[in-house]
PDB file of C-alpha atoms in Angstrom:
ATOM      1  CA  UNK A  13       5.486  -6.748  10.142  1.00 89.00           C
ATOM      2  CA  UNK A  14       3.836  -7.005   6.724  1.00 96.00           C
ATOM      3  CA  UNK A  15       2.010  -3.778   6.017  1.00 98.00           C
ATOM      4  CA  UNK A  16      -0.310  -2.692   3.228  1.00 98.00           C
ATOM      5  CA  UNK A  17      -1.231   0.938   2.536  1.00 98.00           C
ATOM      6  CA  UNK A  18      -4.592   1.157   0.751  1.00 98.00           C
ATOM      7  CA  UNK A  19      -5.801   4.515  -0.530  1.00 98.00           C
ATOM      8  CA  UNK A  20      -7.981   6.353  -2.990  1.00 95.00           C
ATOM      9  CA  UNK A  21      -6.980   9.689  -4.480  1.00 95.00           C
ATOM     10  CA  UNK A  22      -8.836  11.712  -7.094  1.00 90.00           C
ATOM     11  CA  UNK A  23      -6.732  14.884  -6.990  1.00 89.00           C
ATOM     12  CA  UNK A  24      -3.389  13.261  -6.135  1.00 92.00           C
ATOM     13  CA  UNK A  25      -3.074  14.715  -2.625  1.00 97.00           C
ATOM     14  CA  UNK A  26      -3.898  11.476  -0.804  1.00 98.00           C
ATOM     15  CA  UNK A  27      -1.574   9.569  -3.161  1.00 97.00           C
ATOM     16  CA  UNK A  28       1.385  11.754  -2.101  1.00 98.00           C
ATOM     17  CA  UNK A  29       0.686  11.076   1.577  1.00 98.00           C
ATOM     18  CA  UNK A  30       0.128   7.341   0.960  1.00 98.00           C
ATOM     19  CA  UNK A  31       3.491   7.033  -0.761  1.00 98.00           C
ATOM     20  CA  UNK A  32       5.304   8.741   2.130  1.00 98.00           C
ATOM     21  CA  UNK A  33       3.525   6.541   4.687  1.00 98.00           C
ATOM     22  CA  UNK A  34       4.300   3.401   2.655  1.00 98.00           C
ATOM     23  CA  UNK A  35       7.967   4.341   2.526  1.00 98.00           C
ATOM     24  CA  UNK A  36       8.075   5.048   6.275  1.00 97.00           C
ATOM     25  CA  UNK A  37       6.527   1.622   7.003  1.00 98.00           C
ATOM     26  CA  UNK A  38       8.226  -0.348   4.183  1.00 97.00           C
ATOM     27  CA  UNK A  39       4.715  -1.224   3.032  1.00 98.00           C
ATOM     28  CA  UNK A  40       3.120  -2.522  -0.129  1.00 98.00           C
ATOM     29  CA  UNK A  41       0.644  -0.152  -1.784  1.00 98.00           C
ATOM     30  CA  UNK A  42      -2.899  -0.678  -3.092  1.00 97.00           C
ATOM     31  CA  UNK A  43      -4.212   2.258  -5.137  1.00 96.00           C
ATOM     32  CA  UNK A  44      -7.996   1.838  -5.301  1.00 95.00           C
ATOM     33  CA  UNK A  45      -9.336   2.514  -8.781  1.00 90.00           C
ATOM     34  CA  UNK A  46     -12.836   3.757  -9.488  1.00 81.00           C
ATOM     35  CA  UNK A  47     -13.991   4.452 -13.045  1.00 78.00           C
ATOM     36  CA  UNK A  48     -16.929   6.578 -11.837  1.00 72.00           C
ATOM     37  CA  UNK A  49     -14.719   9.551 -10.988  1.00 72.00           C
ATOM     38  CA  UNK A  50     -12.268  11.449 -13.181  1.00 75.00           C
ATOM     39  CA  UNK A  51     -10.411  14.722 -12.703  1.00 69.00           C
ATOM     40  CA  UNK A  52     -13.092  17.096 -13.968  1.00 54.00           C
ATOM     41  CA  UNK A  53     -15.456  19.620 -12.437  1.00 59.00           C
ATOM     42  CA  UNK A  54     -18.505  17.449 -13.150  1.00 59.00           C
ATOM     43  CA  UNK A  55     -16.830  14.448 -11.565  1.00 59.00           C
ATOM     44  CA  UNK A  56     -16.032  16.419  -8.413  1.00 58.00           C
ATOM     45  CA  UNK A  57     -19.705  17.388  -8.171  1.00 61.00           C
ATOM     46  CA  UNK A  58     -20.734  13.745  -8.696  1.00 65.00           C
ATOM     47  CA  UNK A  59     -18.280  12.639  -6.012  1.00 59.00           C
ATOM     48  CA  UNK A  60     -19.683  15.167  -3.532  1.00 67.00           C
ATOM     49  CA  UNK A  61     -23.263  14.170  -4.286  1.00 58.00           C
ATOM     50  CA  UNK A  62     -22.467  10.452  -4.027  1.00 67.00           C
ATOM     51  CA  UNK A  63     -20.735  11.037  -0.712  1.00 65.00           C
ATOM     52  CA  UNK A  64     -23.648  12.994   0.667  1.00 64.00           C
ATOM     53  CA  UNK A  65     -26.254  10.488  -0.596  1.00 64.00           C
ATOM     54  CA  UNK A  66     -24.230   7.424   0.500  1.00 74.00           C
ATOM     55  CA  UNK A  67     -24.097   6.049  -3.049  1.00 71.00           C
ATOM     56  CA  UNK A  68     -21.116   3.692  -3.088  1.00 74.00           C
ATOM     57  CA  UNK A  69     -19.450   3.018  -6.445  1.00 73.00           C
ATOM     58  CA  UNK A  70     -17.960  -0.162  -7.795  1.00 85.00           C
ATOM     59  CA  UNK A  71     -14.197  -0.199  -7.303  1.00 84.00           C
ATOM     60  CA  UNK A  72     -11.546  -1.892  -9.409  1.00 87.00           C
ATOM     61  CA  UNK A  73     -10.106  -5.319  -8.757  1.00 93.00           C
ATOM     62  CA  UNK A  74      -7.663  -5.456  -5.839  1.00 90.00           C
ATOM     63  CA  UNK A  75      -4.027  -6.359  -6.444  1.00 95.00           C
ATOM     64  CA  UNK A  76      -3.330  -7.336  -2.813  1.00 95.00           C
ATOM     65  CA  UNK A  77      -5.300  -9.497  -0.378  1.00 93.00           C
ATOM     66  CA  UNK A  78      -5.536  -7.538   2.878  1.00 94.00           C
ATOM     67  CA  UNK A  79      -5.681 -10.815   4.814  1.00 92.00           C
ATOM     68  CA  UNK A  80      -2.035 -11.429   3.817  1.00 94.00           C
ATOM     69  CA  UNK A  81      -0.909  -8.468   5.950  1.00 96.00           C
ATOM     70  CA  UNK A  82      -0.368  -7.872   9.659  1.00 96.00           C
ATOM     71  CA  UNK A  83      -1.464  -4.233   9.332  1.00 98.00           C
ATOM     72  CA  UNK A  84      -3.610  -2.443   6.756  1.00 98.00           C
ATOM     73  CA  UNK A  85      -3.354   1.355   6.641  1.00 98.00           C
ATOM     74  CA  UNK A  86      -6.338   2.897   4.848  1.00 98.00           C
ATOM     75  CA  UNK A  87      -6.250   6.445   3.479  1.00 98.00           C
ATOM     76  CA  UNK A  88      -8.862   8.709   1.989  1.00 97.00           C
ATOM     77  CA  UNK A  89      -9.660  12.293   1.195  1.00 95.00           C
ATOM     78  CA  UNK A  90     -12.673  13.748   2.969  1.00 94.00           C
ATOM     79  CA  UNK A  91     -15.602  14.345   0.607  1.00 86.00           C
ATOM     80  CA  UNK A  92     -18.644  16.191   1.962  1.00 83.00           C
ATOM     81  CA  UNK A  93     -17.498  15.542   5.555  1.00 89.00           C
ATOM     82  CA  UNK A  94     -17.103  11.791   4.955  1.00 91.00           C
ATOM     83  CA  UNK A  95     -14.419   9.410   3.671  1.00 95.00           C
ATOM     84  CA  UNK A  96     -14.398   9.185  -0.136  1.00 93.00           C
ATOM     85  CA  UNK A  97     -16.977   6.750  -1.475  1.00 93.00           C
ATOM     86  CA  UNK A  98     -14.417   4.352  -3.055  1.00 96.00           C
ATOM     87  CA  UNK A  99     -12.782   3.893   0.372  1.00 97.00           C
ATOM     88  CA  UNK A 100     -16.167   3.391   1.994  1.00 95.00           C
ATOM     89  CA  UNK A 101     -16.906   0.716  -0.636  1.00 95.00           C
ATOM     90  CA  UNK A 102     -13.523  -0.928   0.078  1.00 97.00           C
ATOM     91  CA  UNK A 103     -14.044  -0.916   3.858  1.00 97.00           C
ATOM     92  CA  UNK A 104     -17.577  -2.250   3.500  1.00 94.00           C
ATOM     93  CA  UNK A 105     -16.288  -5.124   1.333  1.00 94.00           C
ATOM     94  CA  UNK A 106     -13.495  -5.886   3.830  1.00 94.00           C
ATOM     95  CA  UNK A 107     -15.633  -5.563   6.979  1.00 91.00           C
ATOM     96  CA  UNK A 108     -14.558  -8.067   9.597  1.00 87.00           C
ATOM     97  CA  UNK A 109     -11.487  -9.117   7.589  1.00 88.00           C
ATOM     98  CA  UNK A 110      -9.173  -6.345   8.797  1.00 89.00           C
ATOM     99  CA  UNK A 111      -7.789  -7.186  12.230  1.00 82.00           C
ATOM    100  CA  UNK A 112      -5.171  -4.462  12.580  1.00 96.00           C
ATOM    101  CA  UNK A 113      -5.993  -1.203  10.846  1.00 98.00           C
ATOM    102  CA  UNK A 114      -4.875   2.393  10.884  1.00 98.00           C
ATOM    103  CA  UNK A 115      -6.443   5.332   9.076  1.00 98.00           C
ATOM    104  CA  UNK A 116      -5.241   8.539   7.500  1.00 98.00           C
ATOM    105  CA  UNK A 117      -7.248  11.333   5.950  1.00 98.00           C
ATOM    106  CA  UNK A 118      -6.408  14.305   3.786  1.00 98.00           C
ATOM    107  CA  UNK A 119      -8.671  17.330   3.930  1.00 96.00           C
ATOM    108  CA  UNK A 120      -9.085  20.960   3.046  1.00 94.00           C
ATOM    109  CA  UNK A 121     -10.302  21.938   6.501  1.00 91.00           C
ATOM    110  CA  UNK A 122     -13.114  19.505   7.352  1.00 89.00           C
ATOM    111  CA  UNK A 123     -12.950  18.120  10.888  1.00 92.00           C
ATOM    112  CA  UNK A 124     -11.807  14.473  10.606  1.00 97.00           C
ATOM    113  CA  UNK A 125     -13.605  12.975  13.629  1.00 96.00           C
ATOM    114  CA  UNK A 126     -16.779  11.906  11.828  1.00 95.00           C
ATOM    115  CA  UNK A 127     -14.787  10.392   8.952  1.00 97.00           C
ATOM    116  CA  UNK A 128     -12.559   8.388  11.295  1.00 98.00           C
ATOM    117  CA  UNK A 129     -15.638   7.082  13.159  1.00 98.00           C
ATOM    118  CA  UNK A 130     -17.276   6.055   9.896  1.00 96.00           C
ATOM    119  CA  UNK A 131     -14.111   4.266   8.737  1.00 97.00           C
ATOM    120  CA  UNK A 132     -13.974   2.407  12.065  1.00 97.00           C
ATOM    121  CA  UNK A 133     -17.625   1.391  11.797  1.00 96.00           C
ATOM    122  CA  UNK A 134     -17.273   0.233   8.192  1.00 95.00           C
ATOM    123  CA  UNK A 135     -14.081  -1.737   8.886  1.00 96.00           C
ATOM    124  CA  UNK A 136     -15.503  -3.281  12.036  1.00 94.00           C
ATOM    125  CA  UNK A 137     -12.206  -2.609  13.801  1.00 94.00           C
ATOM    126  CA  UNK A 138     -10.755   0.173  15.918  1.00 95.00           C
ATOM    127  CA  UNK A 139      -7.680   1.786  14.373  1.00 97.00           C
ATOM    128  CA  UNK A 140      -4.254   1.385  15.970  1.00 97.00           C
ATOM    129  CA  UNK A 141      -3.554   5.008  15.022  1.00 98.00           C
ATOM    130  CA  UNK A 142      -5.013   7.843  12.954  1.00 98.00           C
ATOM    131  CA  UNK A 143      -3.652  10.977  11.342  1.00 98.00           C
ATOM    132  CA  UNK A 144      -5.365  13.787   9.431  1.00 98.00           C
ATOM    133  CA  UNK A 145      -3.270  15.912   7.108  1.00 98.00           C
ATOM    134  CA  UNK A 146      -4.404  19.175   5.582  1.00 97.00           C
ATOM    135  CA  UNK A 147      -4.204  19.632   1.822  1.00 96.00           C
ATOM    136  CA  UNK A 148      -2.226  22.869   2.283  1.00 97.00           C
ATOM    137  CA  UNK A 149       0.421  20.982   4.281  1.00 97.00           C
ATOM    138  CA  UNK A 150       0.773  18.457   1.458  1.00 97.00           C
ATOM    139  CA  UNK A 151       1.050  21.251  -1.107  1.00 96.00           C
ATOM    140  CA  UNK A 152       3.777  22.897   1.022  1.00 96.00           C
ATOM    141  CA  UNK A 153       5.532  19.570   1.788  1.00 96.00           C
ATOM    142  CA  UNK A 154       4.946  20.274   5.462  1.00 96.00           C
ATOM    143  CA  UNK A 155       3.495  16.943   6.605  1.00 97.00           C
ATOM    144  CA  UNK A 156       6.612  14.798   7.173  1.00 96.00           C
ATOM    145  CA  UNK A 157       6.641  15.175  10.978  1.00 97.00           C
ATOM    146  CA  UNK A 158       2.987  14.068  11.202  1.00 97.00           C
ATOM    147  CA  UNK A 159       3.741  10.983   9.098  1.00 98.00           C
ATOM    148  CA  UNK A 160       6.809  10.188  11.219  1.00 97.00           C
ATOM    149  CA  UNK A 161       4.742  10.345  14.430  1.00 98.00           C
ATOM    150  CA  UNK A 162       2.006   8.227  12.824  1.00 98.00           C
ATOM    151  CA  UNK A 163       4.491   5.563  11.662  1.00 98.00           C
ATOM    152  CA  UNK A 164       6.217   5.491  15.063  1.00 97.00           C
ATOM    153  CA  UNK A 165       2.904   5.065  16.885  1.00 97.00           C
ATOM    154  CA  UNK A 166       1.990   2.189  14.554  1.00 97.00           C
ATOM    155  CA  UNK A 167       5.314   0.426  15.116  1.00 96.00           C
ATOM    156  CA  UNK A 168       4.835   0.813  18.884  1.00 95.00           C
ATOM    157  CA  UNK A 169       1.219  -0.392  18.775  1.00 94.00           C
ATOM    158  CA  UNK A 170       2.102  -3.440  16.695  1.00 93.00           C
ATOM    159  CA  UNK A 171       5.142  -4.318  18.839  1.00 90.00           C
ATOM    160  CA  UNK A 172       3.116  -4.299  22.071  1.00 73.00           C
TER     161      UNK A 172
END
């Protein structure tokens, strides 16, 4: 099964989780770039405002064609109770092109349900599996079991 893990990470938390998921699934990785946001206080405020106002940024050129993969796993932090705007821009651009998807979110305590629903709606496809991982669990390296369960459920879903 050819798998691609696509993610956006401003703080680095989602990147850590994406790398562990990619390793568990022997997947290629697509790190979405977005010049609009940098690691600064002002950029975090801009990101929150853009998320709230549904202002989607331009993202960098993709290195991998999602259509070349059997499964695309999309990961995002939650910004203002929604998936990060670069991931929303990616999913909007790929709408209808992603047959088998799975989603993961990193968060500081926001409930993930709304974000997962929005990702599903933007992708135009129901996910094979989802997992939400708290930022504190990433910081404490306490998210491995959740990733293992997520990867196992994806292998089962894709085998059946």
